[in-house]
GROMACS .gro file of C-alpha atoms in nm:
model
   56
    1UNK     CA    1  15.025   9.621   2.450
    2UNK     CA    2  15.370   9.650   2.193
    3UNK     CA    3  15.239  10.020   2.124
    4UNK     CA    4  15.087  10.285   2.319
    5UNK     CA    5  14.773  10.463   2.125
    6UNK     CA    6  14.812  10.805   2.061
    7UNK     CA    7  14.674  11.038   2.404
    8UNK     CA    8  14.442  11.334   2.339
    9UNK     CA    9  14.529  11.628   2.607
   10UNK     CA   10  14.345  11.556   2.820
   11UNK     CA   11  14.455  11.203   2.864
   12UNK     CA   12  14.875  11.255   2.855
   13UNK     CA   13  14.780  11.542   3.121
   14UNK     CA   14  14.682  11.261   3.342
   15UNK     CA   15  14.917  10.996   3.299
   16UNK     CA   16  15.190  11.309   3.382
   17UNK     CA   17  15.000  11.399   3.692
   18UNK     CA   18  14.960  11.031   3.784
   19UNK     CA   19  15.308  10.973   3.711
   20UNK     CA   20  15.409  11.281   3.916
   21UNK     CA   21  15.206  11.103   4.188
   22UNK     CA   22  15.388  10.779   4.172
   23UNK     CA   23  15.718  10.963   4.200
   24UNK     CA   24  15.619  11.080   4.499
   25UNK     CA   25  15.490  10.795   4.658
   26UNK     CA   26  15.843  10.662   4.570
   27UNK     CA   27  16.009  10.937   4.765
   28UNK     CA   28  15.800  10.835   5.100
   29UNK     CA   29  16.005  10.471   5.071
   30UNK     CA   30  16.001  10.124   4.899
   31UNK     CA   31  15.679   9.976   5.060
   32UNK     CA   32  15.453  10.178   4.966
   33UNK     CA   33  15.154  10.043   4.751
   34UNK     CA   34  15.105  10.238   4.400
   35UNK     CA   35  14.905   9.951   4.233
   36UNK     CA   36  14.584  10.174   4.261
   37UNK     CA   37  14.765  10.466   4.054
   38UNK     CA   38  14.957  10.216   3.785
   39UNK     CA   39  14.566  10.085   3.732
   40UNK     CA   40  14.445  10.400   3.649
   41UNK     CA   41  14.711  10.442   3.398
   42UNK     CA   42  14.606  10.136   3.278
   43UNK     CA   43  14.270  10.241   3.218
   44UNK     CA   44  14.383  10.558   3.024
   45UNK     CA   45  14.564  10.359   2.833
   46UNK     CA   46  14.325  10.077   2.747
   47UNK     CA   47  14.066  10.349   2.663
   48UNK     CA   48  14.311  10.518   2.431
   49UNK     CA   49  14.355  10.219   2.242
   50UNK     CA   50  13.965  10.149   2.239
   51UNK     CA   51  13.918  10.481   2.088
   52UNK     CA   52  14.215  10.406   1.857
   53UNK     CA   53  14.090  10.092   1.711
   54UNK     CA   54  13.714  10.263   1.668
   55UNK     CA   55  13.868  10.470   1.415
   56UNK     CA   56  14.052  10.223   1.220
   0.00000   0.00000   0.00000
């Protein structure tokens, strides 16, 4: 994906608090797994552009 969709509320809401999540994880060391978060992101994302393409 070259270029994100635009987010509703909502959705950039939960991509912060995701990302806020991640950050953290980050803090606790290197080996911890954050592939379950950066797929939810993923979905937001994917749904976004979904709803994006709908209206074109």
């Amino acid at each position: 994906m070259a270029q994100n969709p635009p987010l509703t509320a909502g959705e950039a809401a939960r991509i912060a608090w995701l990302a806020a999540r991640m950050c953290k994880r980050d803090l606790a060391g290197e080996g911890v797994h954050q592939g379950d978060l950066e797929r939810k992101v993923e979905r937001i994302l994917d749904g976004a552009q979904k709803r994006a393409d709908k209206g074109k």
